[in-house]
mmCIF file of C-alpha atoms in Angstrom:
data_model
loop_
_atom_site.group_PDB
_atom_site.id
_atom_site.type_symbol
_atom_site.label_atom_id
_atom_site.label_comp_id
_atom_site.label_asym_id
_atom_site.label_seq_id
_atom_site.Cartn_x
_atom_site.Cartn_y
_atom_site.Cartn_z
ATOM 1 C CA UNK V 1 14.300 24.547 13.884
ATOM 2 C CA UNK V 2 12.342 23.691 10.738
ATOM 3 C CA UNK V 3 14.110 22.721 8.342
ATOM 4 C CA UNK V 4 10.757 21.992 5.253
ATOM 5 C CA UNK V 5 8.649 25.465 5.395
ATOM 6 C CA UNK V 6 5.312 25.199 4.035
ATOM 7 C CA UNK V 7 2.942 28.637 3.209
ATOM 8 C CA UNK V 8 0.131 28.577 4.060
ATOM 9 C CA UNK V 9 -0.813 25.365 6.679
ATOM 10 C CA UNK V 10 -4.027 26.136 5.586
ATOM 11 C CA UNK V 11 -5.325 27.493 2.103
ATOM 12 C CA UNK V 12 -8.912 28.012 0.721
ATOM 13 C CA UNK V 13 -9.884 28.812 -2.755
ATOM 14 C CA UNK V 14 -12.582 28.780 -5.173
ATOM 15 C CA UNK V 15 -13.603 25.881 -7.482
ATOM 16 C CA UNK V 16 -11.791 27.437 -9.962
ATOM 17 C CA UNK V 17 -9.294 30.139 -9.060
ATOM 18 C CA UNK V 18 -6.017 29.467 -9.964
ATOM 19 C CA UNK V 19 -3.155 28.741 -6.482
ATOM 20 C CA UNK V 20 -0.193 28.041 -5.585
ATOM 21 C CA UNK V 21 1.068 26.554 -2.196
ATOM 22 C CA UNK V 22 5.093 26.970 -1.829
ATOM 23 C CA UNK V 23 8.081 25.144 0.143
ATOM 24 C CA UNK V 24 11.143 26.494 1.471
ATOM 25 C CA UNK V 25 14.279 24.149 2.149
ATOM 26 C CA UNK V 26 16.982 24.918 5.144
ATOM 27 C CA UNK V 27 18.774 21.768 4.008
ATOM 28 C CA UNK V 28 20.835 21.528 0.005
ATOM 29 C CA UNK V 29 18.349 19.368 -1.286
ATOM 30 C CA UNK V 30 18.904 18.472 -3.983
ATOM 31 C CA UNK V 31 15.852 16.738 -4.386
ATOM 32 C CA UNK V 32 12.201 18.302 -3.652
ATOM 33 C CA UNK V 33 9.308 15.679 -3.994
ATOM 34 C CA UNK V 34 5.350 17.197 -4.068
ATOM 35 C CA UNK V 35 2.888 14.859 -2.367
ATOM 36 C CA UNK V 36 -0.865 14.551 -2.436
ATOM 37 C CA UNK V 37 -2.357 13.247 0.600
ATOM 38 C CA UNK V 38 -6.130 12.478 1.310
ATOM 39 C CA UNK V 39 -7.808 11.508 3.763
ATOM 40 C CA UNK V 40 -6.505 7.738 5.827
ATOM 41 C CA UNK V 41 -4.570 7.432 2.382
ATOM 42 C CA UNK V 42 -0.984 7.512 2.042
ATOM 43 C CA UNK V 43 1.128 9.856 0.367
ATOM 44 C CA UNK V 44 0.500 10.944 -4.029
ATOM 45 C CA UNK V 45 4.594 11.220 -5.160
ATOM 46 C CA UNK V 46 2.959 14.366 -7.622
ATOM 47 C CA UNK V 47 6.560 15.227 -9.246
ATOM 48 C CA UNK V 48 9.192 15.539 -8.276
ATOM 49 C CA UNK V 49 12.958 17.802 -8.541
ATOM 50 C CA UNK V 50 16.467 15.891 -9.229
ATOM 51 C CA UNK V 51 18.368 19.197 -8.859
ATOM 52 C CA UNK V 52 16.385 21.605 -12.103
ATOM 53 C CA UNK V 53 15.384 18.480 -13.744
ATOM 54 C CA UNK V 54 12.045 18.339 -13.566
ATOM 55 C CA UNK V 55 10.449 14.535 -12.900
ATOM 56 C CA UNK V 56 6.739 14.135 -12.959
ATOM 57 C CA UNK V 57 4.444 11.657 -12.793
ATOM 58 C CA UNK V 58 2.911 9.719 -15.151
ATOM 59 C CA UNK V 59 -0.592 10.235 -13.371
ATOM 60 C CA UNK V 60 -0.899 13.685 -11.920
ATOM 61 C CA UNK V 61 -3.132 15.556 -14.533
ATOM 62 C CA UNK V 62 -1.835 18.460 -16.996
ATOM 63 C CA UNK V 63 -4.009 21.066 -13.878
ATOM 64 C CA UNK V 64 -1.146 20.709 -11.749
ATOM 65 C CA UNK V 65 2.840 22.346 -12.960
ATOM 66 C CA UNK V 66 5.154 23.180 -10.058
ATOM 67 C CA UNK V 67 8.494 24.913 -10.757
ATOM 68 C CA UNK V 68 11.773 25.039 -8.500
ATOM 69 C CA UNK V 69 13.757 28.884 -9.185
ATOM 70 C CA UNK V 70 16.010 27.975 -7.242
ATOM 71 C CA UNK V 71 17.647 24.843 -4.886
ATOM 72 C CA UNK V 72 15.369 26.302 -1.458
ATOM 73 C CA UNK V 73 12.164 27.006 -3.047
ATOM 74 C CA UNK V 74 9.311 25.018 -4.947
ATOM 75 C CA UNK V 75 6.556 25.726 -5.444
ATOM 76 C CA UNK V 76 3.095 23.860 -6.592
ATOM 77 C CA UNK V 77 0.413 25.492 -9.105
ATOM 78 C CA UNK V 78 -3.355 24.074 -9.447
ATOM 79 C CA UNK V 79 -4.676 25.870 -12.676
ATOM 80 C CA UNK V 80 -8.313 25.658 -11.706
ATOM 81 C CA UNK V 81 -8.481 23.902 -8.787
ATOM 82 C CA UNK V 82 -11.238 20.867 -8.450
ATOM 83 C CA UNK V 83 -12.955 20.244 -5.506
ATOM 84 C CA UNK V 84 -11.352 16.718 -5.984
ATOM 85 C CA UNK V 85 -8.114 18.891 -5.569
ATOM 86 C CA UNK V 86 -9.103 19.435 -1.840
ATOM 87 C CA UNK V 87 -5.809 17.747 0.071
ATOM 88 C CA UNK V 88 -2.758 18.282 2.538
ATOM 89 C CA UNK V 89 -0.224 19.527 -0.054
ATOM 90 C CA UNK V 90 2.995 18.065 1.032
ATOM 91 C CA UNK V 91 6.637 18.985 0.002
ATOM 92 C CA UNK V 92 9.493 16.811 0.339
ATOM 93 C CA UNK V 93 13.246 16.890 0.023
ATOM 94 C CA UNK V 94 16.275 14.488 0.244
ATOM 95 C CA UNK V 95 19.508 14.044 -1.439
ATOM 96 C CA UNK V 96 19.872 12.096 -3.257
ATOM 97 C CA UNK V 97 24.046 11.360 -2.961
ATOM 98 C CA UNK V 98 25.748 8.614 -1.488
ATOM 99 C CA UNK V 99 23.155 5.734 -2.268
ATOM 100 C CA UNK V 100 20.759 8.005 0.180
ATOM 101 C CA UNK V 101 17.106 8.587 -0.130
ATOM 102 C CA UNK V 102 16.024 10.477 3.260
ATOM 103 C CA UNK V 103 13.117 12.181 2.784
ATOM 104 C CA UNK V 104 12.336 15.114 5.149
ATOM 105 C CA UNK V 105 8.630 16.615 4.923
ATOM 106 C CA UNK V 106 7.284 19.717 5.487
ATOM 107 C CA UNK V 107 4.105 20.310 8.075
ATOM 108 C CA UNK V 108 2.351 20.140 4.600
ATOM 109 C CA UNK V 109 -0.720 22.494 3.590
ATOM 110 C CA UNK V 110 -4.182 21.861 3.645
ATOM 111 C CA UNK V 111 -5.929 22.922 0.402
ATOM 112 C CA UNK V 112 -10.196 23.361 0.820
ATOM 113 C CA UNK V 113 -12.305 24.170 -2.325
ATOM 114 C CA UNK V 114 -15.689 26.038 -2.203
ATOM 115 C CA UNK Q 1 6.269 -3.638 -9.484
ATOM 116 C CA UNK Q 2 6.883 -0.730 -7.445
ATOM 117 C CA UNK Q 3 4.111 -1.148 -5.118
ATOM 118 C CA UNK Q 4 5.173 -1.921 -1.152
ATOM 119 C CA UNK Q 5 1.465 -3.632 0.377
ATOM 120 C CA UNK Q 6 1.176 -2.910 3.601
ATOM 121 C CA UNK Q 7 -0.916 -4.607 6.458
ATOM 122 C CA UNK Q 8 -2.245 -4.630 8.528
ATOM 123 C CA UNK Q 9 -4.800 -1.410 7.754
ATOM 124 C CA UNK Q 10 -5.592 -0.742 11.605
ATOM 125 C CA UNK Q 11 -4.367 -1.999 14.298
ATOM 126 C CA UNK Q 12 -5.235 -1.608 17.881
ATOM 127 C CA UNK Q 13 -2.456 -2.198 20.895
ATOM 128 C CA UNK Q 14 -3.171 -1.841 24.640
ATOM 129 C CA UNK Q 15 -0.630 0.068 26.815
ATOM 130 C CA UNK Q 16 2.549 -1.752 27.755
ATOM 131 C CA UNK Q 17 2.280 -3.946 24.605
ATOM 132 C CA UNK Q 18 4.318 -4.670 21.093
ATOM 133 C CA UNK Q 19 3.032 -2.997 17.910
ATOM 134 C CA UNK Q 20 3.720 -4.905 14.594
ATOM 135 C CA UNK Q 21 3.113 -3.478 11.192
ATOM 136 C CA UNK Q 22 3.895 -6.031 7.894
ATOM 137 C CA UNK Q 23 4.864 -4.816 4.305
ATOM 138 C CA UNK Q 24 6.255 -6.634 1.287
ATOM 139 C CA UNK Q 25 7.922 -5.218 -1.971
ATOM 140 C CA UNK Q 26 7.736 -6.496 -5.481
ATOM 141 C CA UNK Q 27 10.914 -4.643 -6.865
ATOM 142 C CA UNK Q 28 14.343 -6.093 -6.000
ATOM 143 C CA UNK Q 29 16.240 -2.732 -6.552
ATOM 144 C CA UNK Q 30 14.736 -1.756 -3.462
ATOM 145 C CA UNK Q 31 18.228 0.002 -1.651
ATOM 146 C CA UNK Q 32 16.243 1.642 0.963
ATOM 147 C CA UNK Q 33 13.041 1.278 3.776
ATOM 148 C CA UNK Q 34 12.109 4.071 6.153
ATOM 149 C CA UNK Q 35 9.179 4.252 8.047
ATOM 150 C CA UNK Q 36 6.657 7.629 8.895
ATOM 151 C CA UNK Q 37 5.289 8.122 11.674
ATOM 152 C CA UNK Q 38 2.358 10.406 10.333
ATOM 153 C CA UNK Q 39 0.152 13.099 13.012
ATOM 154 C CA UNK Q 40 -3.435 13.680 12.173
ATOM 155 C CA UNK Q 41 -3.243 17.434 10.419
ATOM 156 C CA UNK Q 42 1.111 16.726 10.548
ATOM 157 C CA UNK Q 43 3.946 15.903 7.825
ATOM 158 C CA UNK Q 44 5.095 12.365 8.049
ATOM 159 C CA UNK Q 45 8.275 12.066 10.332
ATOM 160 C CA UNK Q 46 11.078 9.804 9.996
ATOM 161 C CA UNK Q 47 10.762 7.134 12.384
ATOM 162 C CA UNK Q 48 13.679 4.277 11.410
ATOM 163 C CA UNK Q 49 14.623 3.134 7.928
ATOM 164 C CA UNK Q 50 16.504 0.397 6.741
ATOM 165 C CA UNK Q 51 19.432 -1.187 4.363
ATOM 166 C CA UNK Q 52 19.164 -4.271 2.696
ATOM 167 C CA UNK Q 53 22.274 -5.119 3.964
ATOM 168 C CA UNK Q 54 21.235 -5.625 7.768
ATOM 169 C CA UNK Q 55 18.398 -8.130 8.814
ATOM 170 C CA UNK Q 56 17.357 -5.862 12.032
ATOM 171 C CA UNK Q 57 17.890 -2.444 13.248
ATOM 172 C CA UNK Q 58 16.522 -1.062 17.003
ATOM 173 C CA UNK Q 59 16.384 2.792 17.515
ATOM 174 C CA UNK Q 60 15.248 2.538 21.596
ATOM 175 C CA UNK Q 61 11.665 1.235 21.650
ATOM 176 C CA UNK Q 62 11.335 0.458 17.948
ATOM 177 C CA UNK Q 63 12.645 -2.043 15.815
ATOM 178 C CA UNK Q 64 12.814 -3.208 11.798
ATOM 179 C CA UNK Q 65 12.835 -6.654 10.747
ATOM 180 C CA UNK Q 66 14.452 -7.513 6.954
ATOM 181 C CA UNK Q 67 13.424 -10.302 5.182
ATOM 182 C CA UNK Q 68 15.519 -10.310 1.679
ATOM 183 C CA UNK Q 69 15.338 -13.327 0.766
ATOM 184 C CA UNK Q 70 11.075 -12.901 0.766
ATOM 185 C CA UNK Q 71 11.412 -9.611 0.567
ATOM 186 C CA UNK Q 72 9.614 -8.432 3.373
ATOM 187 C CA UNK Q 73 10.174 -6.349 6.238
ATOM 188 C CA UNK Q 74 8.325 -5.631 9.532
ATOM 189 C CA UNK Q 75 8.033 -2.147 12.298
ATOM 190 C CA UNK Q 76 8.049 -3.600 16.060
ATOM 191 C CA UNK Q 77 7.330 -0.776 18.488
ATOM 192 C CA UNK Q 78 7.434 -2.124 21.915
ATOM 193 C CA UNK Q 79 6.519 -1.717 25.142
ATOM 194 C CA UNK Q 80 3.533 0.621 23.143
ATOM 195 C CA UNK Q 81 2.434 3.723 24.471
ATOM 196 C CA UNK Q 82 -0.580 6.060 24.052
ATOM 197 C CA UNK Q 83 1.762 8.687 22.456
ATOM 198 C CA UNK Q 84 2.593 5.609 19.604
ATOM 199 C CA UNK Q 85 -0.680 6.343 17.784
ATOM 200 C CA UNK Q 86 -0.721 7.359 14.532
ATOM 201 C CA UNK Q 87 0.026 6.527 11.308
ATOM 202 C CA UNK Q 88 3.034 4.841 10.066
ATOM 203 C CA UNK Q 89 3.713 3.754 6.307
ATOM 204 C CA UNK Q 90 6.755 2.751 5.359
ATOM 205 C CA UNK Q 91 7.957 3.404 2.124
ATOM 206 C CA UNK Q 92 11.056 2.180 -0.249
ATOM 207 C CA UNK Q 93 12.729 4.079 -2.668
ATOM 208 C CA UNK Q 94 15.973 2.732 -4.737
ATOM 209 C CA UNK Q 95 19.151 5.031 -5.673
ATOM 210 C CA UNK Q 96 18.419 8.902 -6.212
ATOM 211 C CA UNK Q 97 14.678 7.810 -7.013
ATOM 212 C CA UNK Q 98 11.653 8.359 -4.944
ATOM 213 C CA UNK Q 99 10.339 7.034 -2.531
ATOM 214 C CA UNK Q 100 7.374 4.972 -2.673
ATOM 215 C CA UNK Q 101 4.806 4.748 0.577
ATOM 216 C CA UNK Q 102 3.049 1.830 1.396
ATOM 217 C CA UNK Q 103 -0.852 2.652 2.441
ATOM 218 C CA UNK Q 104 -0.546 3.085 5.958
ATOM 219 C CA UNK Q 105 -1.169 1.366 9.059
ATOM 220 C CA UNK Q 106 -3.277 3.694 11.806
ATOM 221 C CA UNK Q 107 -2.189 2.374 15.353
ATOM 222 C CA UNK Q 108 -3.802 3.019 18.604
ATOM 223 C CA UNK Q 109 -3.214 2.437 21.907
ATOM 224 C CA UNK Q 110 -4.653 1.860 24.544
ATOM 225 C CA UNK Q 111 -4.213 2.829 27.961
#
């Protein structure tokens, strides 16, 4: 049973055309993360939500935005995708209670910019 | 101080051999150390994790060894199989904090 679901699995967008990636979870976790992973690299954290609190990484470009309308859903908006934004985008969730930070990842969305 | 350094970058092991991947960290506030396995085109999947109050944790063929004084931890895969061929990431976090990933190790198990 999929617990962290990302849609779509593959997304092709035009240079400069806004795109939205979505993530939903059935785990009722209070923390949701968005990571960017480029080929042969480690996942790089873009931002995360701790409940409703948004936490942006210092080096995340302004081009990347996020929304979390409720506990189950989180969106990644790329306002003006560039060729360098082509990557796998990973959503993850965790329950930050009792010192546990076990994170569950979705299957990812492969973004291609043409 | 937030970095987690992982080595080697790539590893080739014969079927049945032992695969060993090492990680080191600086931040003494880290209190949770998971290992993730990632197959091409898939998201990372949690493999095994350890807290600093134990020195070793074993789950099947996978063992984490943890050395708190040296701030190092390692993953041992016993009886390595071709199906274990994947990229492995160590990670670390502190309470309620974000996961910091190592650079990854691409493991290839030859039949």
